[in-house]
Tab-separated table of C-alpha atoms in Angstrom:
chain	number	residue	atom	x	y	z
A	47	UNK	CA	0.000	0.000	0.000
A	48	UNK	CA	1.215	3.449	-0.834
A	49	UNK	CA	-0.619	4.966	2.031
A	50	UNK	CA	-1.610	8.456	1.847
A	51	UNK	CA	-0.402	10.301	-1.111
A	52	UNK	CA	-0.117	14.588	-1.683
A	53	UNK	CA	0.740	16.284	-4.680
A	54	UNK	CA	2.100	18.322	-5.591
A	55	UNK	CA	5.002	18.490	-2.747
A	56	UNK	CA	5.891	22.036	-3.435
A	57	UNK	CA	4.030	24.899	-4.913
A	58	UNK	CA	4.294	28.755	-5.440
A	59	UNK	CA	1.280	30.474	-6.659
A	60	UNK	CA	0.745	34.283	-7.152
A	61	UNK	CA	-2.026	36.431	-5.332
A	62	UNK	CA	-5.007	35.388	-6.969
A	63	UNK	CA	-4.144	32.488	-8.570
A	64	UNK	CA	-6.367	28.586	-7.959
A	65	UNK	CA	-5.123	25.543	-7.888
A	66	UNK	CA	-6.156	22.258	-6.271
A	67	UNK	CA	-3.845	20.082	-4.186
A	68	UNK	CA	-4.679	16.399	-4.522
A	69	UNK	CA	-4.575	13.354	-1.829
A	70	UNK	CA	-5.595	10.135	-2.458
A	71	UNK	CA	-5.199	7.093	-0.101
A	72	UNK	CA	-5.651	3.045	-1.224
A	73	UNK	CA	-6.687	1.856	2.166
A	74	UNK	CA	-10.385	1.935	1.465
A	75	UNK	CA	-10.719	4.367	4.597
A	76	UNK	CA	-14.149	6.248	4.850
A	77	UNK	CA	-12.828	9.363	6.649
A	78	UNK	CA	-10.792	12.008	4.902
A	79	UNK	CA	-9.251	15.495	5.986
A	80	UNK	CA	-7.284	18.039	5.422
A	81	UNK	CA	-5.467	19.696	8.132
A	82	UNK	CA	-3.109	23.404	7.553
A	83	UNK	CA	0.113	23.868	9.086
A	84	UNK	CA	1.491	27.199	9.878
A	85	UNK	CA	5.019	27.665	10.706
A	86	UNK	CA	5.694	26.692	14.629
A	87	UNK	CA	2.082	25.709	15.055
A	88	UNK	CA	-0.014	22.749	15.259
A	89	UNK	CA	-2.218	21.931	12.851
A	90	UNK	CA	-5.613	23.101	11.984
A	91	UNK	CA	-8.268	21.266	10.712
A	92	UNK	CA	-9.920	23.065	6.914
A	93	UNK	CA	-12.170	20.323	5.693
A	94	UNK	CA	-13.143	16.398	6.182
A	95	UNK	CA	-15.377	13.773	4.424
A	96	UNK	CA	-17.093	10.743	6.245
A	97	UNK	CA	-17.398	9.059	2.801
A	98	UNK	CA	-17.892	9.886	-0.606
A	99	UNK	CA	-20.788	12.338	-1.522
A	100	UNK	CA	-20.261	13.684	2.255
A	101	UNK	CA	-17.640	16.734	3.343
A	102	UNK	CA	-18.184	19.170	6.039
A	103	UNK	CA	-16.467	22.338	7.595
A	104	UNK	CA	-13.491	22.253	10.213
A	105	UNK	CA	-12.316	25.029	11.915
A	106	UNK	CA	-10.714	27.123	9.115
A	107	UNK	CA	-12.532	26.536	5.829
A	108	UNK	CA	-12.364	29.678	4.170
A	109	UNK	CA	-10.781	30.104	1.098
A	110	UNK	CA	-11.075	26.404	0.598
A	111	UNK	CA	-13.467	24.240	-1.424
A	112	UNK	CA	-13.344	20.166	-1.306
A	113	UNK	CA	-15.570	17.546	-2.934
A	114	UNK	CA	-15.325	13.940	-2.469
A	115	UNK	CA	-16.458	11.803	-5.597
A	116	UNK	CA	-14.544	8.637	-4.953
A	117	UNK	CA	-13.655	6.950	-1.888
A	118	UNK	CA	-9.984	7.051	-2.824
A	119	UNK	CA	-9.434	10.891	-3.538
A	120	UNK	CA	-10.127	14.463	-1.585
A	121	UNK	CA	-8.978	16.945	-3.418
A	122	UNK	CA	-8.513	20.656	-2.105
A	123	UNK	CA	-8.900	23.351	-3.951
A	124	UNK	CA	-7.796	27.060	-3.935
A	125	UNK	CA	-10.290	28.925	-5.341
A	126	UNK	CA	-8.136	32.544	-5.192
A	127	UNK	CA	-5.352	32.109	-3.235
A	128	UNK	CA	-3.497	34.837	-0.465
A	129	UNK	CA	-0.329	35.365	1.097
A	130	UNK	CA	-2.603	34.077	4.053
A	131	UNK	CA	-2.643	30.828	2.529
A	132	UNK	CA	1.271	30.086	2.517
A	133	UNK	CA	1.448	27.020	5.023
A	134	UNK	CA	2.349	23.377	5.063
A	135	UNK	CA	-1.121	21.114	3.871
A	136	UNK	CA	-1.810	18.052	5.421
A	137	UNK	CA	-4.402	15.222	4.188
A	138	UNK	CA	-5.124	12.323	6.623
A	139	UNK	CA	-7.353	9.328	6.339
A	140	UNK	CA	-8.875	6.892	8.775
A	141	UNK	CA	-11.318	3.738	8.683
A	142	UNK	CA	-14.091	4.323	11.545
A	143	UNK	CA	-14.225	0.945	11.610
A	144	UNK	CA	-10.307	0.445	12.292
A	145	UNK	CA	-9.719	-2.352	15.243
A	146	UNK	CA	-9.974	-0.531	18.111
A	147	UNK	CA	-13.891	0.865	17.912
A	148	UNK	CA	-13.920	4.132	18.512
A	149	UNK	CA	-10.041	4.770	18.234
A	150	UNK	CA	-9.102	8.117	16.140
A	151	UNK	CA	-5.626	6.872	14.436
A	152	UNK	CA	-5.489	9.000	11.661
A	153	UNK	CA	-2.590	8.024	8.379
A	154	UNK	CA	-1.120	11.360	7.062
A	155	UNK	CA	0.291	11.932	3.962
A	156	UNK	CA	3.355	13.734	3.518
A	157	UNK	CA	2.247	17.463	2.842
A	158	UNK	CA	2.128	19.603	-0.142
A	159	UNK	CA	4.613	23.358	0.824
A	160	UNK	CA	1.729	26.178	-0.713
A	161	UNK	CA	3.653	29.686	-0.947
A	162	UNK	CA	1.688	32.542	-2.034
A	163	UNK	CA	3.242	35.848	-3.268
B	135	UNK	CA	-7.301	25.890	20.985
B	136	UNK	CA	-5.717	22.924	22.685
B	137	UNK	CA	-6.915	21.331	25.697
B	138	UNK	CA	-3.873	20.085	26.553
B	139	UNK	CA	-0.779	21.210	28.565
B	140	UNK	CA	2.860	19.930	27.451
B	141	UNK	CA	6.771	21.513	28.289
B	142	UNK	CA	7.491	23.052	25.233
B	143	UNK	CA	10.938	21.149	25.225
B	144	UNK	CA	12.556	17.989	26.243
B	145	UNK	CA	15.840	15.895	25.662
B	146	UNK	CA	16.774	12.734	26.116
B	147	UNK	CA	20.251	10.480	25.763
B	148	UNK	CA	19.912	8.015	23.279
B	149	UNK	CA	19.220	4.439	24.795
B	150	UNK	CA	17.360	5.632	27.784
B	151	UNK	CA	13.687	6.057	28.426
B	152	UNK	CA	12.001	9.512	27.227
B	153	UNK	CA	8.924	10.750	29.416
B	154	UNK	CA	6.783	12.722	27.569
B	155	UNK	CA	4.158	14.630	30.274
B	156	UNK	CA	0.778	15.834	29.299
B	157	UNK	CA	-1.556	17.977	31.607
B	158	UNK	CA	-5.158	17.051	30.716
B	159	UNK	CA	-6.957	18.388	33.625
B	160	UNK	CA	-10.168	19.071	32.041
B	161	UNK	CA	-10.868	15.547	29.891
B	162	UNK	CA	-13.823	13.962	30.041
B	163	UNK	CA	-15.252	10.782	30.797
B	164	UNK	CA	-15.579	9.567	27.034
B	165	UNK	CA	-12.329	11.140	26.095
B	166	UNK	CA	-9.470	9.276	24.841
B	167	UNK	CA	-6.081	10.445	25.182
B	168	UNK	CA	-4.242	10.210	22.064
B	169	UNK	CA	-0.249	10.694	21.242
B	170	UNK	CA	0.889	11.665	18.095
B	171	UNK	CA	4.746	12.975	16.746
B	172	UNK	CA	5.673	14.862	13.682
B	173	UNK	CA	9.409	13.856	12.613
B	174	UNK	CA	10.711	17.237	10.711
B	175	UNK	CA	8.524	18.386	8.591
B	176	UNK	CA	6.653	15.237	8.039
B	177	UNK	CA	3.163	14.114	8.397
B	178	UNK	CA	2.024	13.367	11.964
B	179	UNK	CA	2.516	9.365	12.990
B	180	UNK	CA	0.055	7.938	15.334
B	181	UNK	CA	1.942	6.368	18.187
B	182	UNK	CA	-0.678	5.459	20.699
B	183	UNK	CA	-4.059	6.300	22.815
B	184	UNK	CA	-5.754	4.882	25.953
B	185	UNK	CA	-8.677	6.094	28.058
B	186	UNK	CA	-7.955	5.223	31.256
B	187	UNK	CA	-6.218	2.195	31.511
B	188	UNK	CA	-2.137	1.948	30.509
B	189	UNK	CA	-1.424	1.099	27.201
B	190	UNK	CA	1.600	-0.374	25.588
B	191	UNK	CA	2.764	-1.313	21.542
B	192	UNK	CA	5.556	-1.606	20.097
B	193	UNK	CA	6.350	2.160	19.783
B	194	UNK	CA	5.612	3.179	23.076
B	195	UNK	CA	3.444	3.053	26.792
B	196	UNK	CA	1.424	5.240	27.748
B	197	UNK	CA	0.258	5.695	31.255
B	198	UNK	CA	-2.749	7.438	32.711
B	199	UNK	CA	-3.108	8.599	36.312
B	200	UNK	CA	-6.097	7.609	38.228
B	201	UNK	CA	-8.045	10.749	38.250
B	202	UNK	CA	-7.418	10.971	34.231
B	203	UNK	CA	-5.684	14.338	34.698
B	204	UNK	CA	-2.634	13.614	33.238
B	205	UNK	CA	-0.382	11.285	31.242
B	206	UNK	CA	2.876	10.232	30.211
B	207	UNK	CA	4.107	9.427	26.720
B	208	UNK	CA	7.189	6.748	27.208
B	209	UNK	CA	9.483	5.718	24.794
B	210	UNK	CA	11.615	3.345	26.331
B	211	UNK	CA	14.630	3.370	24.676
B	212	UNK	CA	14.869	6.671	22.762
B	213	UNK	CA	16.912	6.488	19.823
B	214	UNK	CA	18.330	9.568	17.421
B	215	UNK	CA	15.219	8.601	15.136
B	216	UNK	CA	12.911	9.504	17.545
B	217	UNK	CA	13.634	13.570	17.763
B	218	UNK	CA	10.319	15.020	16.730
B	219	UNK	CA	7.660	17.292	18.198
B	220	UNK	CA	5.269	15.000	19.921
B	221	UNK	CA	1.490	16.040	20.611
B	222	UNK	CA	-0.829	15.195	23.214
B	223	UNK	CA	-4.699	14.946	21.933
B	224	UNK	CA	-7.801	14.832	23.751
B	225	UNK	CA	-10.764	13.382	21.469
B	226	UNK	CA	-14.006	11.460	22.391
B	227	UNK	CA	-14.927	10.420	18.726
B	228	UNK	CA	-18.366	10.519	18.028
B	229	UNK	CA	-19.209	13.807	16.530
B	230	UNK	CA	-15.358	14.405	17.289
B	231	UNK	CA	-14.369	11.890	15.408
B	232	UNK	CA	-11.181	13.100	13.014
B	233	UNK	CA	-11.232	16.729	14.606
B	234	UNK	CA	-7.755	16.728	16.365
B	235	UNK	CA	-6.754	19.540	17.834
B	236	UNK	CA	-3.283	19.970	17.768
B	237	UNK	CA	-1.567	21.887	20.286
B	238	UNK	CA	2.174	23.036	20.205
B	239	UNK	CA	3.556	20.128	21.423
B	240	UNK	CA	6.844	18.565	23.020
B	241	UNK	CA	9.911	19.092	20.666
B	242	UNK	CA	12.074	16.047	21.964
B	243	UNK	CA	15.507	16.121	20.935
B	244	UNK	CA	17.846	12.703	21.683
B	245	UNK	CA	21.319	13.326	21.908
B	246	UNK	CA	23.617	10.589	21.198
């Protein structure tokens, strides 16, 4: 299994400019996020899918737009991107059915590095 | 924010144990504690959780106190591998489920 998979790893964009950063995982997991990282913080949770068909808002959506039309892939996209934006992007993916019931053990992929001019 | 309380920074000589502390004073009763690390610049690894009883796998053991205020992360034999900010995460699934809330963290550094 390949895991969880971001790309692109690295990406400059100008003021203004949309793109979409895609994540796909092969573990047949339901749940899907996408989590920011800003530099010498935790992260922060943008967007997150129980299952295809299904996404909902985390704590800072805006700015962002996601879909999910496959189990497989959660794409996010930029719709017209800011300085703001420069950060670190996490996706992570988890079964809610994983061994231990109720237990939250999220896979991450290895980030996509957004700066915005 | 984070609900948790960690020491920004700890180190640790390679071979012995690493005790990670985490102040979770306000948990409750269907809230799991949950350890994660992020190795430079990486993704965040899952390492382990437990509720109230101690846990151990092959990464790590993590006990609870009694009264479920606090914890401790223990890596038994830290090696140079293991430097990485490690994060201590209250979540009760549910409606939680997948909402971690990541604080700062522990930046552990092993020296050999």
């Amino acid at each position: 299994n390949a895991g969880v998979t971001q790309t692109p790893k690295f990406q400059v964009l100008k003021t203004g400019q949309s793109m979409t950063l895609q994540c796909a995982q092969d573990m047949n997991h339901e749940y899907m996020s996408w989590y920011r990282q800003d530099p010498g913080m935790g992260l922060r949770l943008i967007h997150y899918s129980v299952g295809a068909g299904i996404t909902d808002q985390g704590e800072v959506p805006n700015g962002y737009n996601v879909s999910r039309s496959t189990t497989e892939d959660f794409p996010l996209r930029l719709l017209s991107a800011a300085p703001s934006q420069t950060s670190v992007y996490f996706c992570a993916s988890s079964s809610w059915t994983s061994g231990r019931g109720r237990a939250d053990t999220q896979y991450f992929g290895p980030g996509t590095r957004l700066t915005v001019l | 924010d984070a609900k948790t309380t960690q020491p920004p920074s700890m180190d640790c000589a390679e071979g012995r144990a690493a005790n990670l502390p985490c102040n979770h004073s306000t948990i409750s009763g269907n809230e799991y504690v949950y350890w994660y690390r992020q190795i430079h610049s990486q993704g965040p690894q899952y390492i382990i959780h437990g509720l109230k009883n101690n846990e151990t796998n092959e990464m790590a053991s993590l006990i609870i106190t009694e009264d479920r205020k606090s914890s401790t992360l223990i890596l038994p034999h830290a090696t140079l591998r293991d430097t990485a900010v490690y994060y201590c995460i209250e979540n009760a699934g549910g409606t939680s489920y997948g909402k971690l809330t990541f604080g700062q963290g522990t930046i552990l550094t092993v020296h050999p």
